[in-house]
Each structure stands twice: as C-alpha cells, then as structure tokens.
Short mmCIF file of N, CA, C and O in Angstrom, two decimals:
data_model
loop_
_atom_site.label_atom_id
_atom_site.label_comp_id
_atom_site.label_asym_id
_atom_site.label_seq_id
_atom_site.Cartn_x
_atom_site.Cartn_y
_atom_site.Cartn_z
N UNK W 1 123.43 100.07 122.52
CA UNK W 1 122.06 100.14 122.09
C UNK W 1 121.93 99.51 120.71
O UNK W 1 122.71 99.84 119.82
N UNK W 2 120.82 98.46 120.48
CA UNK W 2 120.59 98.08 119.37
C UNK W 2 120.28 99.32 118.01
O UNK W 2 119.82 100.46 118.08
N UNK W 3 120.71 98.59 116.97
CA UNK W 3 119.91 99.52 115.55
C UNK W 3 118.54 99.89 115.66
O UNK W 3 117.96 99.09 116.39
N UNK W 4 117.98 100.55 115.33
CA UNK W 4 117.00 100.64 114.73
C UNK W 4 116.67 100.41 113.54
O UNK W 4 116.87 101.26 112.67
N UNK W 5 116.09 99.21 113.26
CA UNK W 5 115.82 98.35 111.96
C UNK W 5 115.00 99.29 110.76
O UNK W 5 115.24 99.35 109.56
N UNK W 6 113.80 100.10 111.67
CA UNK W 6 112.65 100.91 111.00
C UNK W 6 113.65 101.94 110.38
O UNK W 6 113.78 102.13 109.17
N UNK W 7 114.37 102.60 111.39
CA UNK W 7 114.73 104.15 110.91
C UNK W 7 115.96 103.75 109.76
O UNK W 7 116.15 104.71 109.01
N UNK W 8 116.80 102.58 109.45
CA UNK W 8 117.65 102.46 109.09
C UNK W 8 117.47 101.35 107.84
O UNK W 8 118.30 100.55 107.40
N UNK W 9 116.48 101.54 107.57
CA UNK W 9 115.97 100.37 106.09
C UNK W 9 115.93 101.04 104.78
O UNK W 9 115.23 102.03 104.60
N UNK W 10 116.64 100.54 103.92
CA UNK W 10 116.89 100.50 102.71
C UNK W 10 115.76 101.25 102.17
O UNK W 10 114.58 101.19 102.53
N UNK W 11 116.30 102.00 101.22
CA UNK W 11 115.18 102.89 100.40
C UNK W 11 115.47 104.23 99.52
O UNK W 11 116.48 104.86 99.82
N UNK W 12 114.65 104.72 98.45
CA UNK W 12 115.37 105.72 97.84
C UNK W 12 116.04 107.10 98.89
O UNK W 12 115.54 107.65 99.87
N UNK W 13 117.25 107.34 98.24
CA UNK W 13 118.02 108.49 99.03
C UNK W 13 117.15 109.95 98.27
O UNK W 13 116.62 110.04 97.16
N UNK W 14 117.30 111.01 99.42
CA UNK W 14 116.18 112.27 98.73
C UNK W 14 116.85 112.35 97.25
O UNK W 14 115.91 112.62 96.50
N UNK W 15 117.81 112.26 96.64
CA UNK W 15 118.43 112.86 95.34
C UNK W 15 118.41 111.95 94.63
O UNK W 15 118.68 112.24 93.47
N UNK W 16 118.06 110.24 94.95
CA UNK W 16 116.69 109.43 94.01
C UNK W 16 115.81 110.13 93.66
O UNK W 16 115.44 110.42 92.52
N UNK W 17 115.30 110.56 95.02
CA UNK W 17 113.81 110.38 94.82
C UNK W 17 113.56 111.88 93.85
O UNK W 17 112.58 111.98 93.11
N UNK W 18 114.47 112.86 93.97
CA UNK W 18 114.25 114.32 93.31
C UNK W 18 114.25 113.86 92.05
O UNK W 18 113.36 114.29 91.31
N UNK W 19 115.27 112.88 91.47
CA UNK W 19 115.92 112.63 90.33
C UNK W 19 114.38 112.24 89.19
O UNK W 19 113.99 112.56 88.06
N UNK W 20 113.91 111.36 90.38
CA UNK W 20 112.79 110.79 89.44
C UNK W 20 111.37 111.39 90.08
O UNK W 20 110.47 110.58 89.89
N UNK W 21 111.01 112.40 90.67
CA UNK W 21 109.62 113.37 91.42
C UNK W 21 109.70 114.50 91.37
O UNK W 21 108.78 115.18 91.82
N UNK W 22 111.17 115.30 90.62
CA UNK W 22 112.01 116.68 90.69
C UNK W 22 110.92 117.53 89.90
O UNK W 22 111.12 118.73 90.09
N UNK W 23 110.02 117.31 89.21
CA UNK W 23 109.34 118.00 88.03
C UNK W 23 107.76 118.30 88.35
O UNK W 23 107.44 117.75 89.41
N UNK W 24 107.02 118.79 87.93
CA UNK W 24 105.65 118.55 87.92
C UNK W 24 105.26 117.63 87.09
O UNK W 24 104.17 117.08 87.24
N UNK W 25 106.39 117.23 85.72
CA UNK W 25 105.77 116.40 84.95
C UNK W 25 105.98 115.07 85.35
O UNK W 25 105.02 114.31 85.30
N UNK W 26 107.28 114.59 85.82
CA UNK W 26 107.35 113.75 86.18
C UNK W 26 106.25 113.05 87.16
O UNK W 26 105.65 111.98 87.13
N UNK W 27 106.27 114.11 87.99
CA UNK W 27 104.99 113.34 88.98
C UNK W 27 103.35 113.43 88.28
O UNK W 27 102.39 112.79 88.69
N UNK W 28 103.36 114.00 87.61
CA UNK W 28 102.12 113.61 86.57
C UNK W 28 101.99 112.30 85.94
O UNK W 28 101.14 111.43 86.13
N UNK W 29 103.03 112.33 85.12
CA UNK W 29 103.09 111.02 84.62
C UNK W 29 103.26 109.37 85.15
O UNK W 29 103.06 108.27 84.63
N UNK W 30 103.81 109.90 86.61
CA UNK W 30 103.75 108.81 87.79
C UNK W 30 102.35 108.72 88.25
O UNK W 30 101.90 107.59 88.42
N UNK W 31 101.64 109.67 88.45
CA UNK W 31 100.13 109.73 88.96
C UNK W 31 99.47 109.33 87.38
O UNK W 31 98.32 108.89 87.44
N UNK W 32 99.86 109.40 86.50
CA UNK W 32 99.01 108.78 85.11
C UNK W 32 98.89 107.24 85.24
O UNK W 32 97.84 106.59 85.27
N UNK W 33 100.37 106.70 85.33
CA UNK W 33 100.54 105.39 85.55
C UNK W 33 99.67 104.70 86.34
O UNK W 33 98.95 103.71 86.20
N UNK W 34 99.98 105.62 87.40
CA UNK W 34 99.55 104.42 88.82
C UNK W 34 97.78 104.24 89.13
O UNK W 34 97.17 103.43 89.82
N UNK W 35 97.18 105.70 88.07
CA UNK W 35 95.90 105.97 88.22
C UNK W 35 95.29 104.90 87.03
O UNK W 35 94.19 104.33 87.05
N UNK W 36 96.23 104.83 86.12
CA UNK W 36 95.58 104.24 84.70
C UNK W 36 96.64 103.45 84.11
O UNK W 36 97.26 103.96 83.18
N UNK W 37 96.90 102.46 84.44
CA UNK W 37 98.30 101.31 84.48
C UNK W 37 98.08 100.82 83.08
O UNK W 37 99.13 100.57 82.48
N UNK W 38 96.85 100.60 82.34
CA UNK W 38 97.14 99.99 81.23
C UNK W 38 96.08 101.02 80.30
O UNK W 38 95.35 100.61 79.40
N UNK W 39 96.20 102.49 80.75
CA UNK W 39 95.60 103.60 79.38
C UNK W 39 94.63 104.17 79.88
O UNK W 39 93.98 103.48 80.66
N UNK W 40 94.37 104.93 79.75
CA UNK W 40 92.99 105.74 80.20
C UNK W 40 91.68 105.53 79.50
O UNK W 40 91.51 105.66 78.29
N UNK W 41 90.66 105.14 80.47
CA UNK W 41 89.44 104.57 80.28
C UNK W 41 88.19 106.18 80.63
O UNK W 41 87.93 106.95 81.57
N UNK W 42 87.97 106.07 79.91
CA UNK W 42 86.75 107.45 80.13
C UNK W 42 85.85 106.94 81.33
O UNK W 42 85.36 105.81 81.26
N UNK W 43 85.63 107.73 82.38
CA UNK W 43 84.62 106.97 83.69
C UNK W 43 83.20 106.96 83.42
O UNK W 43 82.38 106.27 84.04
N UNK W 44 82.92 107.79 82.42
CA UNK W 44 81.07 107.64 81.83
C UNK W 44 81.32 106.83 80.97
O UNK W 44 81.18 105.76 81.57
N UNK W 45 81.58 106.61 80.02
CA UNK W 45 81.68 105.60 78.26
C UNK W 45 82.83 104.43 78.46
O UNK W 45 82.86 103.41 77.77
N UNK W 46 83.56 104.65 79.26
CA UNK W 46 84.72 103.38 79.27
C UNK W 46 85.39 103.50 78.37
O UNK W 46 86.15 102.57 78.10
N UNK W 47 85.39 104.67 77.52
CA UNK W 47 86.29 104.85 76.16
C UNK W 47 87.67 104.82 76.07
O UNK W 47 88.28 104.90 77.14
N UNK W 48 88.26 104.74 75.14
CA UNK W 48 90.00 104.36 75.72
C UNK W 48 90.56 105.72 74.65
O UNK W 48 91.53 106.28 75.17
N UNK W 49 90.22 106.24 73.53
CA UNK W 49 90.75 107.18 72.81
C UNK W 49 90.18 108.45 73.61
O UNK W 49 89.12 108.67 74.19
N UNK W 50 91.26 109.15 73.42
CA UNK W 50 91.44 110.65 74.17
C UNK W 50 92.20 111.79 73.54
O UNK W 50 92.92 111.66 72.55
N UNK W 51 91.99 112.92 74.19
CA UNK W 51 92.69 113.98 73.59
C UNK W 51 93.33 114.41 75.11
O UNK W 51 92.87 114.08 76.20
N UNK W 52 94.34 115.11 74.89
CA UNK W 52 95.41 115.85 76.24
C UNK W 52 95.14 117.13 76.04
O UNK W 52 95.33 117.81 75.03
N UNK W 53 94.60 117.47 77.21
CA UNK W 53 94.03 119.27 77.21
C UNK W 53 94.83 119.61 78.61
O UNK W 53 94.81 118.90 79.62
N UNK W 54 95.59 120.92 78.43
CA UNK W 54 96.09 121.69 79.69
C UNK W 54 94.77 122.39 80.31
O UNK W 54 94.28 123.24 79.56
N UNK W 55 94.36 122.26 81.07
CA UNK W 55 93.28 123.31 81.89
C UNK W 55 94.27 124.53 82.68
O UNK W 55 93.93 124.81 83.83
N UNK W 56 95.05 125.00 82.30
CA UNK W 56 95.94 125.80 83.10
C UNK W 56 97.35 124.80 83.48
O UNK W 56 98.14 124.18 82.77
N UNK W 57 97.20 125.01 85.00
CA UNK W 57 98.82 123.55 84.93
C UNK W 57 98.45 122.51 85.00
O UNK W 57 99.34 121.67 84.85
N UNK W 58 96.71 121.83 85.28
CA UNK W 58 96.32 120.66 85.36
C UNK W 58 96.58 120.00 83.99
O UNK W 58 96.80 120.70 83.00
N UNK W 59 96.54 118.05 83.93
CA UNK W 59 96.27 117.81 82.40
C UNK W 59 95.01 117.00 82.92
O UNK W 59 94.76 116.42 83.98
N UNK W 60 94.14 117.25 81.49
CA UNK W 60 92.84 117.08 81.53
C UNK W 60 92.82 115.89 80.32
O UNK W 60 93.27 116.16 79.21
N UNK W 61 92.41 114.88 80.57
CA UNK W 61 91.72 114.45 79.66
C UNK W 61 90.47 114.60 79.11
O UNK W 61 89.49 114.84 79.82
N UNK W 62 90.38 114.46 77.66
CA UNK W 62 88.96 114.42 77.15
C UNK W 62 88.68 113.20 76.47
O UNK W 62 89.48 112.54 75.81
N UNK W 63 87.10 112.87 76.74
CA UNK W 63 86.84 111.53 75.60
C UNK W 63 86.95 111.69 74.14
O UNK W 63 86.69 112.80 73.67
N UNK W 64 87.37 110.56 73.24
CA UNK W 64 86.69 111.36 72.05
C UNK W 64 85.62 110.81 71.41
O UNK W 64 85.41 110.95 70.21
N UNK W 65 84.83 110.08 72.28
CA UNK W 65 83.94 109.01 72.12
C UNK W 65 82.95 110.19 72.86
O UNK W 65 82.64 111.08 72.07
N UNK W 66 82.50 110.31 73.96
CA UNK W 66 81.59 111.07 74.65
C UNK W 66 82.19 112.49 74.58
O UNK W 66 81.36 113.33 74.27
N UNK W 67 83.49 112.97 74.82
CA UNK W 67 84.07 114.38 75.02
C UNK W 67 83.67 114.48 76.80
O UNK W 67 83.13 115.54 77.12
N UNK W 68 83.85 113.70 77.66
CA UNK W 68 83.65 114.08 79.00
C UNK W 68 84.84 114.28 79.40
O UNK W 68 85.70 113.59 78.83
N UNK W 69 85.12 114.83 80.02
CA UNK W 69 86.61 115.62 80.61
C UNK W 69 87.09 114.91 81.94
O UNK W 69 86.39 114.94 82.95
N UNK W 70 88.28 114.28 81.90
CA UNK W 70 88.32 113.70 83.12
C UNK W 70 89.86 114.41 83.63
O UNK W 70 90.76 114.47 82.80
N UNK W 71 90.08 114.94 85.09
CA UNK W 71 90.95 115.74 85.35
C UNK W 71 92.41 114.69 86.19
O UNK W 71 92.28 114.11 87.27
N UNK W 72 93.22 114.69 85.65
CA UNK W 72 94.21 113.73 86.26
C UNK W 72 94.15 113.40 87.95
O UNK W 72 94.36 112.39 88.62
N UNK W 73 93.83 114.49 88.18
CA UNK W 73 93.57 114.17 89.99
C UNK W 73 92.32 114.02 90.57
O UNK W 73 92.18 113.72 91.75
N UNK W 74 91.10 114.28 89.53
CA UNK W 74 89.90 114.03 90.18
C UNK W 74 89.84 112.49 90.68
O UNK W 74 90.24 111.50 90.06
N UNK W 75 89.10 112.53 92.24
CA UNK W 75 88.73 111.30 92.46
C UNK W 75 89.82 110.68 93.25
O UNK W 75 89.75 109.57 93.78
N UNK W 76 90.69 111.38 93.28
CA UNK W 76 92.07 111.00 94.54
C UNK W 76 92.46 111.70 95.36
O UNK W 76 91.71 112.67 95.48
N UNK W 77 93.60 111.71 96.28
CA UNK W 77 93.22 112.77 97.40
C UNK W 77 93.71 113.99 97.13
O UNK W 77 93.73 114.95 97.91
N UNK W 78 94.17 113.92 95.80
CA UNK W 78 94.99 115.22 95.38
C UNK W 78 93.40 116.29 94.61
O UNK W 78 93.49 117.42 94.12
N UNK W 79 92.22 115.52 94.74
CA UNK W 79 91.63 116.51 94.07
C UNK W 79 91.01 118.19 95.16
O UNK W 79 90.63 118.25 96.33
N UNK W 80 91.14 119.11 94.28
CA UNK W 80 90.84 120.12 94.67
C UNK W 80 91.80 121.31 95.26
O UNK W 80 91.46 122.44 95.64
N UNK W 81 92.90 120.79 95.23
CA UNK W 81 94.45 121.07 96.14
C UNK W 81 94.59 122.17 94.92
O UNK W 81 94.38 122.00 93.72
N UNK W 82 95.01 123.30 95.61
CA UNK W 82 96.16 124.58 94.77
C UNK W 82 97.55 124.05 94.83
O UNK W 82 98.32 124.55 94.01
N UNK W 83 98.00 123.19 95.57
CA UNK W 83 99.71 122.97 95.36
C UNK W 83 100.27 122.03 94.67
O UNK W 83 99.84 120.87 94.60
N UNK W 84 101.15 122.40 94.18
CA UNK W 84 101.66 121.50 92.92
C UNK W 84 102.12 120.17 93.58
O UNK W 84 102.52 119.98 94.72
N UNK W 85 101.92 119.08 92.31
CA UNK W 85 102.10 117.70 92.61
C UNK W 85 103.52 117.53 93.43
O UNK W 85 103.76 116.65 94.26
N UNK W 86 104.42 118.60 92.99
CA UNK W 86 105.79 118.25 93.62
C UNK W 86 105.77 117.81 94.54
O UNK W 86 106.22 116.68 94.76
N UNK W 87 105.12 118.69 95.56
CA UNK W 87 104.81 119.17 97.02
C UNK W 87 104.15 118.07 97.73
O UNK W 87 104.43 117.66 98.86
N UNK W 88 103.14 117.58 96.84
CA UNK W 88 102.75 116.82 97.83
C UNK W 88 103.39 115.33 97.52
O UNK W 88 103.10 114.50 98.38
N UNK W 89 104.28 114.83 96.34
CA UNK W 89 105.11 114.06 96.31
C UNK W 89 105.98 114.10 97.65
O UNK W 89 106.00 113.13 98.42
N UNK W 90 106.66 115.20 97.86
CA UNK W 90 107.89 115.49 98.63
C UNK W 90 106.94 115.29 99.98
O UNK W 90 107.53 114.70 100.88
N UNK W 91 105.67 115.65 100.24
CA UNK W 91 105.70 115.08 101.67
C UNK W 91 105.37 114.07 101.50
O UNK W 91 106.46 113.69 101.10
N UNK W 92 104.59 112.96 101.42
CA UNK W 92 104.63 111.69 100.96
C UNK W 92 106.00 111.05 101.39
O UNK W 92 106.18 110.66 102.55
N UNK W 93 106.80 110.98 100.57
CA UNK W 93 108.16 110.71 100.48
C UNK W 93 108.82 110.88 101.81
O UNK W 93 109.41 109.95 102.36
N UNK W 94 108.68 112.41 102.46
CA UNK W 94 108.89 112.28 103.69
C UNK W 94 108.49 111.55 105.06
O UNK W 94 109.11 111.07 106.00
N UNK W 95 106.59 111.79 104.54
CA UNK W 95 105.87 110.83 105.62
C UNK W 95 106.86 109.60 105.59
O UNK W 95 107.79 109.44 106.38
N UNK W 96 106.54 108.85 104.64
CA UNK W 96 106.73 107.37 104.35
C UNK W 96 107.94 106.87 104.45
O UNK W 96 108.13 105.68 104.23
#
C-alpha cells in the first residue's frame, strides 16, 4: 500500500508546538501578532499609543488618544469564549 502523503507531511511535532502555545501568554502574544502585525491601531481613532489593562485573564487594550478599549479577541472567533486561549490553540493544532 502506498504512503499517505496528507497524513505523513512535515510539520510541528506536539512538543514544538507546546514549546511555543504551552502558556496563555504565549498564545496571546501570537494572537497580538497575527491580529496587529505592525502595532495596535485603535478601531474608532486609528490611534497607535495604548495602555495594557488585564480585564481579569483577558488583555485589554486602551486608547490613549480616545481611551476606547479594545479586547484582544474581540472581533475573531475567539470572541465571547470562557476557555482559555491554550485550548483552543491545542484544538486548532489538532484540527489542522
């Protein structure tokens, strides 16, 4: 029986992928990146200076131009979710 090309393709091993998704912060700061690649832009004012506010375990940005609060996951599919970023890293990772 031939390989299976799909099931058998190159890619991070789970203890990559823990190494660098193992944290809540880590995957915060991966969801910072990928949400805001070159800095965070306020979505009312377009402002680029900010302050870092914990809302509990969320991080919140604030403007300091307007002060509008923008929540790291609002607006993606992670908004509204009780479970930590880990979690839904790790299925992700699994889906994919």
């Amino acid at each position: 029986m031939a390989m299976n090309r799909i099931q058998f393709q190159s890619g991070l091993s789970m203890l990559e992928f823990l190494k660098g998704f193992g944290t809540e912060v880590q995957c915060e700061l991966a969801l910072e990146v990928a949400r805001w690649s070159d800095g965070f832009h306020c979505p009312r004012c377009n402002g680029t200076a900010y302050y870092a506010i914990r809302d509990g375990i969320r991080k919140v940005f604030q403007c300091r131009a307007c002060r509008h609060q923008a929540s790291l996951i609002a607006g993606t599919v992670f908004q509204g979710t009780k479970l930590p970023l880990t979690v839904w890293f790790l299925a992700i990772y699994l889906v994919s």
